Coordinates of C-alpha atoms in Angstrom, one line a residue:
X42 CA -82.3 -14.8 -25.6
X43 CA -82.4 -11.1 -24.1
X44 CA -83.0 -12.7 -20.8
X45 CA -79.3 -13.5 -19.2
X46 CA -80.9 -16.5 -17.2
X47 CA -80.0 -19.6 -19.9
X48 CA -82.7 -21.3 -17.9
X49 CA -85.2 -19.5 -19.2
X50 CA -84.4 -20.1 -23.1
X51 CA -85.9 -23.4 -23.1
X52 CA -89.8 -23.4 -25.1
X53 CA -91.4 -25.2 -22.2
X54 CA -90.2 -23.0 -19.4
X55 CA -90.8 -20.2 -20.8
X56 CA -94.3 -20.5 -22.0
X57 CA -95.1 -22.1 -18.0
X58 CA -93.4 -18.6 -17.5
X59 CA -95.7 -17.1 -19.6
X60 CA -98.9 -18.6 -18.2
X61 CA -100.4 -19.9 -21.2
X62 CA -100.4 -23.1 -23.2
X63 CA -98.9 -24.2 -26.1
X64 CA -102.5 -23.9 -28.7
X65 CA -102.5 -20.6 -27.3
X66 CA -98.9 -19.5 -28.3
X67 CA -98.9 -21.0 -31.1
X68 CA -102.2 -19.3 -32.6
X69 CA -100.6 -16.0 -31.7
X70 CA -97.0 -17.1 -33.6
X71 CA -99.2 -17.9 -36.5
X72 CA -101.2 -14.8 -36.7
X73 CA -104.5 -16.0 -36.5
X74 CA -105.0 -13.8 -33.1
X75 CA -103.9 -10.5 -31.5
X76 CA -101.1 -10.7 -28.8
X77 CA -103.5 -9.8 -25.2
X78 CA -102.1 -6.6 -23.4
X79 CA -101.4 -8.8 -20.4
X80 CA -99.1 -11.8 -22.6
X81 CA -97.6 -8.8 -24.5
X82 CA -97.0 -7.0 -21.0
X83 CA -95.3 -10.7 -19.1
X84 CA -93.4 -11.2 -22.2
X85 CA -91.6 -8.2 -22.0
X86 CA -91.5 -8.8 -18.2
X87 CA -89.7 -11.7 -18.6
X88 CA -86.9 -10.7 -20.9
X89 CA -86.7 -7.1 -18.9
X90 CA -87.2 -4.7 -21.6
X91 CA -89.3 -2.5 -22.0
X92 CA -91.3 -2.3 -25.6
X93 CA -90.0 1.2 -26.5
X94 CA -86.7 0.4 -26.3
X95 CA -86.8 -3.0 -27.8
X96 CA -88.6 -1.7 -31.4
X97 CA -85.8 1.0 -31.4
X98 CA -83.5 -1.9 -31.0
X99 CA -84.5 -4.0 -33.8
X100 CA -85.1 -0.9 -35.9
X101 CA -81.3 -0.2 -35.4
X102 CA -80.2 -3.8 -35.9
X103 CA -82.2 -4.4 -38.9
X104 CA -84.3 -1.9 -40.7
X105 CA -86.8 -4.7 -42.1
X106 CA -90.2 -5.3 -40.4
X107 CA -90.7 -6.1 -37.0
X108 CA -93.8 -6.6 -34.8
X109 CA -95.1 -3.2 -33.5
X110 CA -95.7 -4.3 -29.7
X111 CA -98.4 -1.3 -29.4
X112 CA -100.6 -1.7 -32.3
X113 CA -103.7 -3.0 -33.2
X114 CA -103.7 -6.4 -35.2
X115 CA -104.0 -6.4 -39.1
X116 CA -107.4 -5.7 -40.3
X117 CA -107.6 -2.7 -37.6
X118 CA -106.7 0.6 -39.2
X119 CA -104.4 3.2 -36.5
X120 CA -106.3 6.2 -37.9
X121 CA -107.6 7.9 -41.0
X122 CA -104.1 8.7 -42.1
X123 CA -103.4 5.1 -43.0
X124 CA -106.5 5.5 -45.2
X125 CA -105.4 8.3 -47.0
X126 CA -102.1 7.1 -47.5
X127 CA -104.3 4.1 -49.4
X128 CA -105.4 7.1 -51.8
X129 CA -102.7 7.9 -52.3
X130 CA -101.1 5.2 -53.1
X131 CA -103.8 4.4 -55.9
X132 CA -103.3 7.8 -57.1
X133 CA -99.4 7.0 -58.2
X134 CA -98.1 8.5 -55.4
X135 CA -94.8 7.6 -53.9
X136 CA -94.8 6.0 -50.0
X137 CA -91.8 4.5 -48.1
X138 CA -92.0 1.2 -47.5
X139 CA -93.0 2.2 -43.9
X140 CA -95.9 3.9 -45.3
X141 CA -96.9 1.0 -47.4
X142 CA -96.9 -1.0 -44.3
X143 CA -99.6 1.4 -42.9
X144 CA -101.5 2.0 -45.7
X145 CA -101.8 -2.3 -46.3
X146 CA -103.5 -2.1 -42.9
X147 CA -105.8 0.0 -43.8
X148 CA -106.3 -1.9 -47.1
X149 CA -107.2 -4.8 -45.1
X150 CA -110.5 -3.3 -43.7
X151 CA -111.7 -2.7 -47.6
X152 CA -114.6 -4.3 -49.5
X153 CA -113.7 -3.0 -52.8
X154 CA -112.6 -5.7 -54.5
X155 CA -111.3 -3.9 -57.7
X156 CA -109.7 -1.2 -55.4
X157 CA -108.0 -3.7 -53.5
X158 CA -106.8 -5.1 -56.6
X159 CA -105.5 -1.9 -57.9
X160 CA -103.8 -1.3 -54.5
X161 CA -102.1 -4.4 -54.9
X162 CA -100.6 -4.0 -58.0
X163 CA -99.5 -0.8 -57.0
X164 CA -97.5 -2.3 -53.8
X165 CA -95.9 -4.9 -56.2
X166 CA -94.9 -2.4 -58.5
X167 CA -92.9 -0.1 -55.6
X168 CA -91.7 -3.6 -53.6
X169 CA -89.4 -3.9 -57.1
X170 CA -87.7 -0.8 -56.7
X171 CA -87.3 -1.8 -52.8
X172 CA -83.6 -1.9 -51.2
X173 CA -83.1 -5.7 -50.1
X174 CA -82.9 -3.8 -46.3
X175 CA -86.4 -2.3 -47.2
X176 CA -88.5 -5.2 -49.3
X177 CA -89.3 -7.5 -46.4
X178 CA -91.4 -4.5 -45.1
X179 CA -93.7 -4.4 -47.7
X180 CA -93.5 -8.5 -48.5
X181 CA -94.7 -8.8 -44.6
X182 CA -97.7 -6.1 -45.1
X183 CA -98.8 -7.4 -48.1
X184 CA -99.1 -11.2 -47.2
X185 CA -102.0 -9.9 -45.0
X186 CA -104.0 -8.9 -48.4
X187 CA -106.4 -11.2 -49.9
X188 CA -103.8 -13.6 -51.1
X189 CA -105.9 -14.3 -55.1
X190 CA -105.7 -10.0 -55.7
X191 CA -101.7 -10.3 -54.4
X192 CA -101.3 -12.8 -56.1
X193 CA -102.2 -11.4 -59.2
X194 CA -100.9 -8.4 -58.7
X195 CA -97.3 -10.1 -58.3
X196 CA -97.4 -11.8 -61.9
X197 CA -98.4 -8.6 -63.5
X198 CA -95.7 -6.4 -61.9
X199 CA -93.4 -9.0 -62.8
X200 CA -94.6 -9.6 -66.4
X201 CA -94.7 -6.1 -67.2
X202 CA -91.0 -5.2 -65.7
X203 CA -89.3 -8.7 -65.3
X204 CA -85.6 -7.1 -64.9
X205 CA -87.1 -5.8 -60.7
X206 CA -89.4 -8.4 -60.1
X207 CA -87.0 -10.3 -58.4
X208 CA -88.5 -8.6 -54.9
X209 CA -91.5 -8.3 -55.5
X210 CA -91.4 -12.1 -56.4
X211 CA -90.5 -13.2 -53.4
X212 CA -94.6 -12.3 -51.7
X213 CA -95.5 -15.9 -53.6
X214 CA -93.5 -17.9 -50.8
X215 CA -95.9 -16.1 -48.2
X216 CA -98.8 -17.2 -49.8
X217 CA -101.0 -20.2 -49.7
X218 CA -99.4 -22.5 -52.0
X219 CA -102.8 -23.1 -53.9
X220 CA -102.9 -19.4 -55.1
X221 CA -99.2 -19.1 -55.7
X222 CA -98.2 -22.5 -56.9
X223 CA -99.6 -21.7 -60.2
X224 CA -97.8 -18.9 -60.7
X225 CA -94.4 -19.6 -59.3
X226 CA -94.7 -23.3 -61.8
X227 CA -96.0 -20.6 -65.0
X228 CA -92.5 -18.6 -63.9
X229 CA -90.5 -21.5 -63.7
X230 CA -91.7 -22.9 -66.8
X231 CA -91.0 -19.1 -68.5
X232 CA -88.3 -17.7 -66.6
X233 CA -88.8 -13.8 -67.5
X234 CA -85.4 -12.9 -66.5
X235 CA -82.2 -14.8 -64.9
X236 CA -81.8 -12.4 -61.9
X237 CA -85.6 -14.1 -61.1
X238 CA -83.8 -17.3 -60.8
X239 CA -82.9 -17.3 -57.0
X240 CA -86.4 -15.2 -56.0
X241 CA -88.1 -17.9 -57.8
X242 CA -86.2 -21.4 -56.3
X243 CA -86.7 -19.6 -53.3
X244 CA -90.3 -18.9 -53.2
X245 CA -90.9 -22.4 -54.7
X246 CA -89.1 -24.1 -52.1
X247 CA -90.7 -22.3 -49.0
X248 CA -94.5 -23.4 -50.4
X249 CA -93.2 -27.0 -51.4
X250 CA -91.5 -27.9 -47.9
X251 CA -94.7 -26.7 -46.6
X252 CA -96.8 -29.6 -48.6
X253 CA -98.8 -26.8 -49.9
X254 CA -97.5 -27.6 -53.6
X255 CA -97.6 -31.6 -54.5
X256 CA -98.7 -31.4 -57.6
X257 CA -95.4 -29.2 -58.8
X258 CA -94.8 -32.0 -62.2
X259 CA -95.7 -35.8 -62.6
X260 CA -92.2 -36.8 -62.3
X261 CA -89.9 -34.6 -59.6
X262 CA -87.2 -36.4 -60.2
X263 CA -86.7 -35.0 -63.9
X264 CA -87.2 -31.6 -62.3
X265 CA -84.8 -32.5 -59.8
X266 CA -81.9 -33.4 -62.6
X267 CA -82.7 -30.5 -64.4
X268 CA -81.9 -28.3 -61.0
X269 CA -79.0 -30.1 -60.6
X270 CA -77.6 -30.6 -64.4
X271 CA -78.7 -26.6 -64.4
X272 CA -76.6 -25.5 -61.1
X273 CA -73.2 -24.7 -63.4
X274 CA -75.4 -22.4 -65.3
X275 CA -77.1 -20.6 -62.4
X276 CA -77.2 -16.7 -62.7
X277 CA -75.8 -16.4 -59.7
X278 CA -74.3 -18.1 -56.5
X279 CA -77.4 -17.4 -54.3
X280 CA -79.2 -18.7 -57.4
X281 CA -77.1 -21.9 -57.0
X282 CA -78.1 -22.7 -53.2
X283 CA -81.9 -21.9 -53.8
X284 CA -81.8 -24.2 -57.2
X285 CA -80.3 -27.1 -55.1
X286 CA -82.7 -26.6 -52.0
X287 CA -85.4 -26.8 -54.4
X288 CA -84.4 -30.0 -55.7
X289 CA -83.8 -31.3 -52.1
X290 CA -87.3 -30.0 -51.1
X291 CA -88.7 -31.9 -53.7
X292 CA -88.4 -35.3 -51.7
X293 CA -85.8 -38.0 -51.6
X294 CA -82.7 -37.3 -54.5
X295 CA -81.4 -40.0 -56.9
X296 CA -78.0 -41.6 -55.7
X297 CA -76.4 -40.1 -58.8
X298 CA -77.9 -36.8 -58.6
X299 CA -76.8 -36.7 -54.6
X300 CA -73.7 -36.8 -55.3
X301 CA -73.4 -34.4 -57.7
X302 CA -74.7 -31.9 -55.0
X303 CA -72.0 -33.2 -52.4
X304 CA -69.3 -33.1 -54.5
X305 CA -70.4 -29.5 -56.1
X306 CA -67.4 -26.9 -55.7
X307 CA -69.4 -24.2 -53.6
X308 CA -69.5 -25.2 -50.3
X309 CA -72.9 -23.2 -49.6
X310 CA -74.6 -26.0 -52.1
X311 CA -72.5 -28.9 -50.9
X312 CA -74.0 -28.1 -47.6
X313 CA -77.4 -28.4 -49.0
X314 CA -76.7 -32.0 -48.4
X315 CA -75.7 -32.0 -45.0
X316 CA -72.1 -33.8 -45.8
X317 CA -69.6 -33.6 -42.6
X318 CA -68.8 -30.3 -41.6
X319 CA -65.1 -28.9 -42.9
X320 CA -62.6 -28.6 -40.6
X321 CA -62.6 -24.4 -41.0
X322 CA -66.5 -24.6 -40.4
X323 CA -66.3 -26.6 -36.9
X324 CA -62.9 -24.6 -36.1
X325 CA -65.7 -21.2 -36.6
X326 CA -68.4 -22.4 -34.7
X327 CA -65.8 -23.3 -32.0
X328 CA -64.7 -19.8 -31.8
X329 CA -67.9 -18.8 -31.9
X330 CA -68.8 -20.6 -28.6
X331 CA -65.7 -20.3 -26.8
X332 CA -64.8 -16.7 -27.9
X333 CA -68.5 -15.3 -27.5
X334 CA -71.0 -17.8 -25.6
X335 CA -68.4 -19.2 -23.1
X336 CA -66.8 -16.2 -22.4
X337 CA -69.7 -14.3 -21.8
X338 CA -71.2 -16.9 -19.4
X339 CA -68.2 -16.9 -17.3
X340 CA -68.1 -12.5 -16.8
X341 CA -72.0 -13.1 -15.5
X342 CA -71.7 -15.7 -13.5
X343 CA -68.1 -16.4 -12.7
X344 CA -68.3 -20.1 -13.0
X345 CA -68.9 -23.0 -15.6
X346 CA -72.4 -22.5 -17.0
X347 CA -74.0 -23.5 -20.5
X348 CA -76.1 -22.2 -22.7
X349 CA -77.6 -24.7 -25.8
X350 CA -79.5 -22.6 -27.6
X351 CA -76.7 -20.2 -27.9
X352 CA -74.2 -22.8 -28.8
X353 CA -76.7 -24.0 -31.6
X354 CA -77.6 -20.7 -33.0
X355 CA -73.8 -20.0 -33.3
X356 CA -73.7 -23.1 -35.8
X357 CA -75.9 -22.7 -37.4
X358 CA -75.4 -18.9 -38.0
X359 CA -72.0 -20.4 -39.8
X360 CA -73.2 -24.0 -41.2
X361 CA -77.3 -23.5 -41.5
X362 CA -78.9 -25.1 -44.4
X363 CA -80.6 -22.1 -45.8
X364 CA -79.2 -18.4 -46.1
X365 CA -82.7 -17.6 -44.4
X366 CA -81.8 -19.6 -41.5
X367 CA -78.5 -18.2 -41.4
X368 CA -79.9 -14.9 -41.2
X369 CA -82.6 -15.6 -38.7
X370 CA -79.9 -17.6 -36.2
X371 CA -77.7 -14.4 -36.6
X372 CA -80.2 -12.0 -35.7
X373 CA -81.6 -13.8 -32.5
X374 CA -78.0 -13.8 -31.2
X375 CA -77.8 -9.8 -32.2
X376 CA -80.4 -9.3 -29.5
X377 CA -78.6 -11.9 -27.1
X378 CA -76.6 -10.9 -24.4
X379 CA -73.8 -12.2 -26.3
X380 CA -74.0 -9.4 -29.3
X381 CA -71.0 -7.6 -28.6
X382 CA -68.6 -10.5 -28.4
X383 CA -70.0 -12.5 -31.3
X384 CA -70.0 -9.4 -33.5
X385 CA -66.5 -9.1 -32.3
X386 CA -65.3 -12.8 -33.7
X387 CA -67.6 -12.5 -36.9
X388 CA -64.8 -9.5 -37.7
X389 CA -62.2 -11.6 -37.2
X390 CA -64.0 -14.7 -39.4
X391 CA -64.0 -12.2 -42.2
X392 CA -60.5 -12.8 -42.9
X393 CA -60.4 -16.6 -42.2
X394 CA -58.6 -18.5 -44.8
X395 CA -61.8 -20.5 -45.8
X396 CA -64.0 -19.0 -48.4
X397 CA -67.1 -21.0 -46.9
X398 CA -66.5 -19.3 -43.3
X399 CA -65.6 -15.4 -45.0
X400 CA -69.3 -15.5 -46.8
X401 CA -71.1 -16.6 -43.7
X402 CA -69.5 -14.0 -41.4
X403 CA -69.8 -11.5 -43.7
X404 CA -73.6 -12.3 -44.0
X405 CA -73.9 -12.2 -40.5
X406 CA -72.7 -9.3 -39.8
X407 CA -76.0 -7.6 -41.2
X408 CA -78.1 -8.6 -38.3
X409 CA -75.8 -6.7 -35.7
X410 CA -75.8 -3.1 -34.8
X411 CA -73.7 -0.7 -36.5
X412 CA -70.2 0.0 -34.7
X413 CA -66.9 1.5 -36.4
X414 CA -65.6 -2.0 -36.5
X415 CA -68.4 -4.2 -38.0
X416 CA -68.2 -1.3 -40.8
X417 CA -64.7 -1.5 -41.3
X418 CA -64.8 -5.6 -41.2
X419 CA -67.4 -5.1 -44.2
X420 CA -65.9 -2.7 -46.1
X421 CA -62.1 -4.4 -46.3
X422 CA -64.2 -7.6 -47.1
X423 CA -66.2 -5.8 -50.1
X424 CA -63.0 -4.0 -51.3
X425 CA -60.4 -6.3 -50.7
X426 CA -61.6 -10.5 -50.8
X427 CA -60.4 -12.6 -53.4
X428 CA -63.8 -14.6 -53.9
X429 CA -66.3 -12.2 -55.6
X430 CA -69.4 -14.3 -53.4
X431 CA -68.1 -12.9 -50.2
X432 CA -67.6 -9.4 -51.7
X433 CA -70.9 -9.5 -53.0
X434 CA -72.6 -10.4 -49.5
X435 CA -70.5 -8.2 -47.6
X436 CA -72.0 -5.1 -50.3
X437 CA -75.7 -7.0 -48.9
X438 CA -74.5 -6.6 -45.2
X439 CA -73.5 -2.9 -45.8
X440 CA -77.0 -2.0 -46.9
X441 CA -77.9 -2.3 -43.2
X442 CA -75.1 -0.2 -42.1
X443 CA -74.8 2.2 -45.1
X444 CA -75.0 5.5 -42.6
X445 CA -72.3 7.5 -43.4
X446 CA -70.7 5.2 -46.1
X447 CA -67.2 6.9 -47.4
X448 CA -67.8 7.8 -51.1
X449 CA -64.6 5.8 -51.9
X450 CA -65.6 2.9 -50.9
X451 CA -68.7 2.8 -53.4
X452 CA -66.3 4.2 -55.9
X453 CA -64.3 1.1 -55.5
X454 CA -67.3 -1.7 -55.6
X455 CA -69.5 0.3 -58.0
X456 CA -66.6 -0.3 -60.5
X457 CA -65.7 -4.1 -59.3
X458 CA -64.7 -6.8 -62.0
X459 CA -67.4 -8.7 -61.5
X460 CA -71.2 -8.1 -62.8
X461 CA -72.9 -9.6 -59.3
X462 CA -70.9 -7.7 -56.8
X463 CA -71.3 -4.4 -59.1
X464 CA -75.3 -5.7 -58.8
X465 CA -75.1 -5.4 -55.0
X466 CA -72.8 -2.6 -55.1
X467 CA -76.3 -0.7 -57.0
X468 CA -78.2 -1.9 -54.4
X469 CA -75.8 -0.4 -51.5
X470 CA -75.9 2.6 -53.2
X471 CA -79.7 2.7 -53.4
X472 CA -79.9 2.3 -50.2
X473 CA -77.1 4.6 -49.1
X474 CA -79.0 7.2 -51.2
X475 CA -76.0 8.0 -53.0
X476 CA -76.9 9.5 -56.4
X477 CA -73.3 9.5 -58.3
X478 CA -72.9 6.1 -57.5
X479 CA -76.1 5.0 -59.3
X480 CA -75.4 7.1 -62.4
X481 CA -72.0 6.0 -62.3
X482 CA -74.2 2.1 -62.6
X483 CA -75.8 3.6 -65.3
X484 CA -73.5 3.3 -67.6
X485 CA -72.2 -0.3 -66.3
X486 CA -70.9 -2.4 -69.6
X487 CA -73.8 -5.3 -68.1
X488 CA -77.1 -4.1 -69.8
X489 CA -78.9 -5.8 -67.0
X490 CA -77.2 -3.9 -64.4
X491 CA -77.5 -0.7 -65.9
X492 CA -81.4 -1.2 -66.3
X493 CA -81.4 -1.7 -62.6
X494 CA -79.3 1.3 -61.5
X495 CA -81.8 3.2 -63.5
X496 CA -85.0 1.8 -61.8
X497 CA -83.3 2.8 -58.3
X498 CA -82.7 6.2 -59.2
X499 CA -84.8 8.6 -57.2
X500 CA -85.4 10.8 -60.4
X501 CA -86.5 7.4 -62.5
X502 CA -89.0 5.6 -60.3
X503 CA -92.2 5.9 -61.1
X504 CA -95.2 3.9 -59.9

């Protein structure tokens, strides 16, 4: 997608490109071998940048994890500070999740069982107090552990502090689904705590659609109408969509129970479903395409050209049947050549009359770099929308442009009428590293919300 040549954004041209076959590729996208100087070197050949400026490019679009394109492969440790950033993590001290990126691949070259087991816990104990711009990091590092001590690890952190395991949950998905099948199905059976709910579906979903996890009950169609009788009573609306995938996941729905889902009032679960797309959807994604692909294409090369992988990224940035792949369409098209105009008409979706289109603009807009107007799109959305779901994700976008957030604007969502966008509002302020705020959270009328502001405050966090 960094490439302008739309030629070259086709799979099989580009790996001909690239000099190698498919097997080969494909072992690499998997992880079960290094990236070879020379591939790494053509890649970044190809798409003409070089690998300097490309981290510091994704570091600035999206401060989760990304490939290093000059280290060594998990299981080889940089130097002997990642090692004794592994003592001191086992001694209780504090890391960033950077840190605990490093100090996991040092972990990896360990054959202490019990200390790797004590490490792990540790990691899941600091992924809960994570910012949801910082947990990916460490949920990334850690997958490369021995997946039984993770595992473990994970149900123990959560047991013991159930109100911020909802992070530090969300590991089990990036497991082998015969280690973490077990334990998501003893969660699921015992939900700890509601805000779990959507970490949980979540996780559960991602191992089922991989067939890792076919033993989930006897009869998944009672689970199935327990998801869906359960969806009015969901914890949250992100619970609501990961509760319906789940039950979609689980193979083919019962006439009754499918209809329910397509005639459910939020349009993010309707779409779970794949019903026709709303006219305001299609209108989006036409804008989208016209405003940002189209236009762009025509300042390059000054005459009709297309681009199909741009076009489908840009629907399914708006209509995509996950939030995940939402997010993941949204952030190939950040490092496009077609960034600044799509960022542009994502500013303009936030105030479309739809509700459906608002929330997945707003959403979007955390994959792009920071400019004065993607802030100022997010921050009249968080302070200003009627509907309290786009609010709340345009608080989630702001985490990954919180630099320089006024202090009024967290004033305003820290003290919002509604218990999930304060919840985000905590987070923003975590993650902003803005004290008052927090303590302001502190004393938030919602217990639940109030235990969490405490857990993110800097003077509170222990590990």
């Amino acid at each position: 997608m960094a490439n302008p040549d739309p030629a070259i954004h086709t799979q099989s041209r580009f790996g001909g490109l690239l000099g190698h076959d498919g097997t080969f590729v494909s072992h690499i996208e998997a992880g079960r071998r290094p990236i070879p100087p020379d591939l790494r070197d053509r890649w970044l050949q190809l798409i003409g940048l070089d690998g300097g400026g490309l981290q510091r490019y994704l570091a600035s679009v999206d401060a989760r994890t990304h490939p290093v394109l000059s280290s060594p492969p998990y299981g080889q440790a940089q130097s002997q500070a990642d090692f004794d950033l592994v003592d001191r993590a086992l001694e209780g001290e504090s890391l960033t999740p950077q840190q605990w990126a490093r100090a996991c691949d040092a972990a990896v070259t360990l054959r202490l069982p019990r200390t790797v087991r004590r490490f792990c816990r540790r990691a899941a104990d600091a992924m809960s107090v994570c910012s949801s711009a910082e947990y990916r990091v460490m949920v990334t590092a850690l997958a490369h552990l021995p997946g039984q001590a993770v595992t473990e690890a994970v149900r123990e952190s959560v047991e013991a502090s159930p109100t911020r395991g909802y992070h530090a949950i969300q590991i089990l998905g990036e497991l082998d689904g015969s280690l973490s099948g077990p334990v998501l199905r003893y969660f699921f059976r015992d939900l700890p705590d509601p805000w779990l709910e959507r970490s949980l579906a979540e996780s559960m979903r991602r191992v089922v659609s991989r067939g890792e996890v076919t033993t989930l009950v006897d009869d998944p169609s009672a689970l199935q109408r327990s998801l869906v009788e359960g969806l009015g009573e969901a914890s949250s609306w992100t619970s609501r969509i990961e509760l319906a995938n789940l039950a979609w996941a689980l193979g083919p729905m019962p006439a009754q129970l499918q209809e329910r889902v397509i005639n459910e009032s939020d349009a993010d679960v309707r779409l779970v479903a794949h019903p026709a797309l709303s006219e305001s959807a299609q209108a989006a994604v036409s804008a989208l395409r016209e405003q940002a692909v189209a236009s762009t294409l025509d300042k390059m090369y000054g005459s009709p050209v297309e681009d199909p992988l741009a076009d489908r990224l840009a629907g399914l940035m708006i209509t995509g049947r996950t939030r995940r792949a939402r997010i993941h369409a949204a952030e190939a098209l950040a490092l496009s050549p077609y960034s600044d105009r799509v960022a542009g008409v994502l500013g303009s979706l936030t105030r479309a009359p739809a509700v459906e289109v608002r929330r997945a603009a707003t959403q979007a807009l955390q994959s792009f770099p920071t400019t004065p107007d993607v802030v100022a799109s997010l921050t009249a959305a968080a302070q200003r929308d009627s509907d309290p779901s786009v609010r709340g994700r345009a608080l989630g976008s702001l985490v990954f442009h919180s630099d320089g957030l006024p202090q009024e604007v967290l004033d305003t969502v820290i003290r919002d009428h509604d218990p999930e966008v304060r919840r985000s509002a905590v987070d923003l302020a975590h993650a902003a590293g803005n004290t008052p705020a927090l303590r302001t959270a502190m004393a938030d009328a919602d217990p639940a919300i109030a235990r969490h502001a405490r857990l993110l405050d800097p003077a509170q966090i222990t590990i």
